[in-house]
């Protein structure tokens, strides 16, 4: 009885983390972009392009690792495009981001139009970490995953370290808060923003790859089903902190998993479970609400220059 | 020594001809980029564009359908203009439209079954407006009271609306006479909107949307609440200082915005489909396309009319893409996204004037 | 100094490296040698010539004051030296080497440091993080402990005390200034540009700053000191260069300068403005010798929270009578903003009462309070007082568009509005092509006139003026002051809050000093002495002020 419960819990934790990983990857990148002052609402679109590129490359070469690389590159290219439009052309970042979502939606389905419904022959498979994976619950939960999940653990820590413990982190935070002051100190505002935004795009591409190569290794149109938007909400919930983004992503993964787990019991209780599909989206709104309570209480705001293009001397 | 110096100067009021030029220029750039993407996928862009243009604007049938698609676009964009003026980013017109069609379906099939047309149709519009308004009101209140980001909130409301429609057509409202297809029964004759004879244009909705163009213009230019919307949108601090009630402005713009999208939803189910069906088939992305048309019209309701007609045509072209070119329908999004992207990018041209001067050498 | 003739640009990609190299050759420059030479500098901005053929030089170890009105082109000139702007014409030599800075980075590399008027520090970061931002020695990984150590070392060396771990928003204006100077020194600057550094300092903090400046010059730094205040120039500088309307009027040694000459140079012979004479002032003051019971504003034991939840205003009480100007002096950030916002209804009061004409209006909202006849001239007009992208007309009706002749139940009455606005534009001499032009296109002085026209046109009973002349040129400043005095004569009560002690003393009938959220030592104008106000501004208590006097035998 107890041992089966332990297995169940371990399994639940495992799937939650797996489901949370694309959210985590995308929101980590966005944390960096927003900290530098560039809002990228286009995550959903970039994730789609990453997922499609990754899938196509993995399918045609038979090597999912190459797919991951291709997705990162594709994401970075779109991120760079967003950086160019928002930083150099000073476009409205909200509208540019929305446009990216549309471009991503359209381009991904055009690119992968011959792959609809096809499953990947060799996807990224979970690997057990010897020793660690034998710890009850935690072992199954954290140490029985595909390589991207393990990578995400390290990426989170590294990004947290860079943000708070290095000179570059100070640069990024300064540029997002007060670009003209940072500029006066000789920090290259444009370069920092370009790098952070491009990096954000690359991470979103990676997040897309995790969806199409590991989480649900097949191609369907609109495979991300709104995860890009949820990742955006997570960034706010995380108050622009990589570690909090990790916690938020796994919580979210849990809600996503719960909607499937609750289906059977609800049906048994005579309640139609099909409305459970709204669960992640309602949860997102609730998370935003909770996050804003906390922000108001702690008086933490978004980076002060978020969404504002920087023009020197005007 | 002499050299030419190129300098950018800030401009606050770009001339009209330049604004029009920029709009057309960015359309052209977007179509060019899309052409290259088509080429890369082995499709001849020239013949594809020619086909789209011909089918949308040069045939009677095409024009008729462009007008049919103009109706929801115009309604949604009018609403979005009001919200955008207040710097409120409502991107939930899609969901608000769906809720409007849910309300209309309820009236037609359940709430007022058996009532005469002259009662049913106004009630559908009224309840559709209210349903859309309610759907937009929730994020408005969350933003006003708790500073919840309206972009994400309205978008999540879209997904929730889609799931609700799916729930209804798979569940309680699944038609008795539809061979278990996930659609509702057909609306009774009394609940169908009258058409312009010989066409599929449901004229009551067209009339409403056309009448709203000058009304929205007046609302923003000549009324007290319109003034408050402008002040709040441009400088919320000054609005606070002037004693403008933030909650009132936010609630008002979202109610109008959502309500108009709701009206569009009524038109779609009562004028075209005559039933509630799979959400994508009803909303067709009008709510998203409306963001572009509103932006392309530079938030001016009067400019909206030609813009939405053009985009209506482009959506008709979407059918060409799907049927003749055998491409996924969401390729239309690619067009939309590229147009929007090149549009916001080219706005730089409006903000600056390029000044070329000869520097140094003689005369000094 | 032959090595200085090395051509500067190879590719123009990263000039800073060549500057760094050049600087090491120049570490030992003798006192009195020219370190900066600017020749024929011209800089045009759309519609203005900010600098026209200006020559300027700075010697090692001197304090060279750059004097001129607001808008005379001082800031532009040093911005060019600092690499923020590039000159349209002219040449710059630093340590004899011709330079063309593309960004402040290049200037910093050449040992030029800028201390801004409002310190350009990032509020949400700590002092150490702010300094680490541009510090070359700061290591990439975990730079803070070392930077903190370095800060301590420098602050001891120069006697500039700061806490490196404090967040910048917790610092006072004087502390921020110190951080800024420390930072510039730590970046290795030998040439310091101080842009109106005394603006937000108390008189005593000013003295400290002057002391520090003289020390720095002694130590071999060369200092450009920008100001429009004559007494500061006389006190601290070795030479003075006067600018007027983008042109250089002349350079003279301070020993040969006298205030009259300098004023003439600053303002030009032809239009020395008619300063409000002592006579007219005293005449106006007499008007309200007997205030009687006409209390317009009564603030009683008021407590207000600041933006970060701290107690910004703590138990403030005062009254303002009709026909009286009550001035509140004090260094910015001592609760003035929160006090003013609570009075006009933009911020909730935690505790205490605010009464207008005897009516309790505590927390009644800005709209109610405005409708009771309270005019508000906000501190930052661009941020709070104006909507830059709306027309002049739409800005003029911001406070009364709701009322009857301006609008009906739903619609605005456009014809009445334009008529009314045309009149205001005439009456308040707002220079604008039309009332339909966006406010963004107006000059700073005219923007302030729009605010004044709107606020004063309603014959207010109480005027709350918060830094009403900040950033205005001499003529506009005079107009604002005259308008305030005229309103007072009309019988309005005026609450004047300003950092500019001279302004407060010149205009007010009674003066209070705000420090750390408390109002101290309310006194009548004729009882004022500057020394006492200075001590109060620094937070020395009344009783201690008296003790201080007693000790010195005053």
mmCIF file of N, CA, C and O in Angstrom, chain C residues 109-151:
data_model
loop_
_atom_site.group_PDB
_atom_site.id
_atom_site.type_symbol
_atom_site.label_atom_id
_atom_site.label_comp_id
_atom_site.label_asym_id
_atom_site.label_seq_id
_atom_site.Cartn_x
_atom_site.Cartn_y
_atom_site.Cartn_z
ATOM 1 N N UNK C 109 37.855 56.250 -20.286
ATOM 2 C CA UNK C 109 39.157 55.635 -20.506
ATOM 3 C C UNK C 109 40.278 56.685 -20.496
ATOM 4 O O UNK C 109 41.410 56.385 -20.161
ATOM 5 N N UNK C 110 39.934 57.911 -20.870
ATOM 6 C CA UNK C 110 40.933 58.972 -20.859
ATOM 7 C C UNK C 110 40.982 59.688 -19.511
ATOM 8 O O UNK C 110 41.596 60.748 -19.388
ATOM 9 N N UNK C 111 40.280 59.149 -18.512
ATOM 10 C CA UNK C 111 40.359 59.729 -17.195
ATOM 11 C C UNK C 111 39.457 60.933 -16.979
ATOM 12 O O UNK C 111 39.745 61.805 -16.172
ATOM 13 N N UNK C 112 38.381 60.990 -17.723
ATOM 14 C CA UNK C 112 37.416 62.062 -17.502
ATOM 15 C C UNK C 112 36.224 61.474 -16.756
ATOM 16 O O UNK C 112 35.726 60.409 -17.114
ATOM 17 N N UNK C 113 35.807 62.140 -15.701
ATOM 18 C CA UNK C 113 34.692 61.629 -14.925
ATOM 19 C C UNK C 113 33.607 62.681 -14.787
ATOM 20 O O UNK C 113 33.897 63.870 -14.705
ATOM 21 N N UNK C 114 32.366 62.236 -14.797
ATOM 22 C CA UNK C 114 31.247 63.177 -14.724
ATOM 23 C C UNK C 114 30.450 62.916 -13.455
ATOM 24 O O UNK C 114 30.062 61.786 -13.182
ATOM 25 N N UNK C 115 30.204 63.975 -12.685
ATOM 26 C CA UNK C 115 29.302 63.883 -11.537
ATOM 27 C C UNK C 115 28.054 64.656 -11.912
ATOM 28 O O UNK C 115 28.096 65.863 -12.091
ATOM 29 N N UNK C 116 26.954 63.925 -12.085
ATOM 30 C CA UNK C 116 25.751 64.545 -12.634
ATOM 31 C C UNK C 116 24.982 65.340 -11.592
ATOM 32 O O UNK C 116 25.079 65.080 -10.394
ATOM 33 N N UNK C 117 24.190 66.264 -12.090
ATOM 34 C CA UNK C 117 23.361 67.115 -11.247
ATOM 35 C C UNK C 117 22.461 66.267 -10.344
ATOM 36 O O UNK C 117 22.406 66.453 -9.145
ATOM 37 N N UNK C 118 21.752 65.344 -10.964
ATOM 38 C CA UNK C 118 21.005 64.368 -10.195
ATOM 39 C C UNK C 118 21.758 63.076 -10.381
ATOM 40 O O UNK C 118 21.758 62.518 -11.463
ATOM 41 N N UNK C 119 22.432 62.609 -9.334
ATOM 42 C CA UNK C 119 23.343 61.482 -9.501
ATOM 43 C C UNK C 119 22.700 60.364 -10.308
ATOM 44 O O UNK C 119 21.578 59.961 -10.030
ATOM 45 N N UNK C 120 23.427 59.910 -11.314
ATOM 46 C CA UNK C 120 22.888 58.853 -12.167
ATOM 47 C C UNK C 120 23.192 57.511 -11.533
ATOM 48 O O UNK C 120 24.041 56.769 -11.996
ATOM 49 N N UNK C 121 22.512 57.225 -10.450
ATOM 50 C CA UNK C 121 22.691 55.948 -9.786
ATOM 51 C C UNK C 121 21.423 55.146 -9.971
ATOM 52 O O UNK C 121 20.348 55.694 -10.143
ATOM 53 N N UNK C 122 21.579 53.838 -9.909
ATOM 54 C CA UNK C 122 20.417 52.984 -10.110
ATOM 55 C C UNK C 122 19.863 52.601 -8.750
ATOM 56 O O UNK C 122 20.515 51.926 -7.955
ATOM 57 N N UNK C 123 18.644 53.065 -8.508
ATOM 58 C CA UNK C 123 18.053 52.986 -7.174
ATOM 59 C C UNK C 123 17.982 51.580 -6.602
ATOM 60 O O UNK C 123 18.181 51.379 -5.421
ATOM 61 N N UNK C 124 17.670 50.607 -7.451
ATOM 62 C CA UNK C 124 17.408 49.275 -6.892
ATOM 63 C C UNK C 124 18.688 48.495 -6.656
ATOM 64 O O UNK C 124 18.645 47.404 -6.115
ATOM 65 N N UNK C 125 19.827 49.037 -7.065
ATOM 66 C CA UNK C 125 21.095 48.346 -6.820
ATOM 67 C C UNK C 125 21.791 48.942 -5.588
ATOM 68 O O UNK C 125 21.476 50.047 -5.169
ATOM 69 N N UNK C 126 22.747 48.198 -5.049
ATOM 70 C CA UNK C 126 23.492 48.726 -3.907
ATOM 71 C C UNK C 126 24.579 49.683 -4.392
ATOM 72 O O UNK C 126 24.858 49.771 -5.580
ATOM 73 N N UNK C 127 25.171 50.384 -3.432
ATOM 74 C CA UNK C 127 26.253 51.306 -3.756
ATOM 75 C C UNK C 127 27.377 50.554 -4.464
ATOM 76 O O UNK C 127 27.881 50.975 -5.506
ATOM 77 N N UNK C 128 27.754 49.397 -3.897
ATOM 78 C CA UNK C 128 28.856 48.630 -4.478
ATOM 79 C C UNK C 128 28.505 48.171 -5.894
ATOM 80 O O UNK C 128 29.333 48.232 -6.799
ATOM 81 N N UNK C 129 27.259 47.726 -6.105
ATOM 82 C CA UNK C 129 26.868 47.272 -7.435
ATOM 83 C C UNK C 129 26.921 48.414 -8.431
ATOM 84 O O UNK C 129 27.348 48.256 -9.570
ATOM 85 N N UNK C 130 26.471 49.579 -7.974
ATOM 86 C CA UNK C 130 26.517 50.745 -8.845
ATOM 87 C C UNK C 130 27.946 51.068 -9.258
ATOM 88 O O UNK C 130 28.208 51.409 -10.407
ATOM 89 N N UNK C 131 28.846 50.954 -8.314
ATOM 90 C CA UNK C 131 30.228 51.294 -8.629
ATOM 91 C C UNK C 131 30.868 50.199 -9.478
ATOM 92 O O UNK C 131 31.600 50.483 -10.428
ATOM 93 N N UNK C 132 30.524 48.953 -9.181
ATOM 94 C CA UNK C 132 31.094 47.835 -9.936
ATOM 95 C C UNK C 132 30.714 47.905 -11.412
ATOM 96 O O UNK C 132 31.418 47.397 -12.271
ATOM 97 N N UNK C 133 29.602 48.552 -11.676
ATOM 98 C CA UNK C 133 29.044 48.628 -13.026
ATOM 99 C C UNK C 133 30.071 49.032 -14.077
ATOM 100 O O UNK C 133 30.118 48.470 -15.154
ATOM 101 N N UNK C 134 30.880 50.006 -13.767
ATOM 102 C CA UNK C 134 31.802 50.473 -14.791
ATOM 103 C C UNK C 134 33.253 50.368 -14.372
ATOM 104 O O UNK C 134 34.129 50.939 -14.985
ATOM 105 N N UNK C 135 33.481 49.614 -13.295
ATOM 106 C CA UNK C 135 34.827 49.562 -12.741
ATOM 107 C C UNK C 135 35.638 48.503 -13.474
ATOM 108 O O UNK C 135 35.283 47.334 -13.484
ATOM 109 N N UNK C 136 36.749 48.934 -14.083
ATOM 110 C CA UNK C 136 37.522 47.970 -14.866
ATOM 111 C C UNK C 136 38.128 46.897 -13.983
ATOM 112 O O UNK C 136 38.222 45.747 -14.363
ATOM 113 N N UNK C 137 38.542 47.291 -12.768
ATOM 114 C CA UNK C 137 39.198 46.309 -11.900
ATOM 115 C C UNK C 137 38.231 45.244 -11.382
ATOM 116 O O UNK C 137 38.657 44.234 -10.865
ATOM 117 N N UNK C 138 36.933 45.513 -11.467
ATOM 118 C CA UNK C 138 35.969 44.570 -10.913
ATOM 119 C C UNK C 138 36.065 43.253 -11.671
ATOM 120 O O UNK C 138 36.001 43.217 -12.888
ATOM 121 N N UNK C 139 36.229 42.170 -10.928
ATOM 122 C CA UNK C 139 36.359 40.876 -11.577
ATOM 123 C C UNK C 139 34.995 40.442 -12.112
ATOM 124 O O UNK C 139 33.959 40.931 -11.683
ATOM 125 N N UNK C 140 35.036 39.524 -13.055
ATOM 126 C CA UNK C 140 33.776 39.079 -13.649
ATOM 127 C C UNK C 140 32.984 38.267 -12.651
ATOM 128 O O UNK C 140 31.785 38.449 -12.474
ATOM 129 N N UNK C 141 33.665 37.363 -11.962
ATOM 130 C CA UNK C 141 32.945 36.491 -11.039
ATOM 131 C C UNK C 141 33.071 37.016 -9.621
ATOM 132 O O UNK C 141 34.162 37.354 -9.157
ATOM 133 N N UNK C 142 31.920 37.104 -8.982
ATOM 134 C CA UNK C 142 31.820 37.561 -7.604
ATOM 135 C C UNK C 142 32.634 38.837 -7.339
ATOM 136 O O UNK C 142 33.525 38.852 -6.511
ATOM 137 N N UNK C 143 32.315 39.910 -8.018
ATOM 138 C CA UNK C 143 33.139 41.119 -7.912
ATOM 139 C C UNK C 143 32.885 41.933 -6.637
ATOM 140 O O UNK C 143 33.731 42.742 -6.261
ATOM 141 N N UNK C 144 31.752 41.688 -5.986
ATOM 142 C CA UNK C 144 31.337 42.648 -4.961
ATOM 143 C C UNK C 144 32.255 42.756 -3.747
ATOM 144 O O UNK C 144 32.582 43.875 -3.331
ATOM 145 N N UNK C 145 32.693 41.637 -3.131
ATOM 146 C CA UNK C 145 33.508 41.800 -1.920
ATOM 147 C C UNK C 145 34.716 42.704 -2.150
ATOM 148 O O UNK C 145 35.011 43.569 -1.330
ATOM 149 N N UNK C 146 35.358 42.513 -3.315
ATOM 150 C CA UNK C 146 36.539 43.308 -3.582
ATOM 151 C C UNK C 146 36.184 44.786 -3.805
ATOM 152 O O UNK C 146 36.866 45.686 -3.326
ATOM 153 N N UNK C 147 35.101 44.999 -4.519
ATOM 154 C CA UNK C 147 34.668 46.374 -4.771
ATOM 155 C C UNK C 147 34.330 47.069 -3.456
ATOM 156 O O UNK C 147 34.702 48.225 -3.236
ATOM 157 N N UNK C 148 33.673 46.330 -2.566
ATOM 158 C CA UNK C 148 33.306 46.927 -1.276
ATOM 159 C C UNK C 148 34.556 47.351 -0.510
ATOM 160 O O UNK C 148 34.598 48.417 0.110
ATOM 161 N N UNK C 149 35.569 46.503 -0.574
ATOM 162 C CA UNK C 149 36.818 46.826 0.106
ATOM 163 C C UNK C 149 37.432 48.108 -0.480
ATOM 164 O O UNK C 149 37.871 49.005 0.234
ATOM 165 N N UNK C 150 37.428 48.129 -1.813
ATOM 166 C CA UNK C 150 38.008 49.264 -2.521
ATOM 167 C C UNK C 150 37.276 50.559 -2.157
ATOM 168 O O UNK C 150 37.884 51.618 -1.975
ATOM 169 N N UNK C 151 35.941 50.462 -2.043
ATOM 170 C CA UNK C 151 35.151 51.642 -1.698
ATOM 171 C C UNK C 151 35.594 52.164 -0.330
ATOM 172 O O UNK C 151 35.806 53.362 -0.137
#
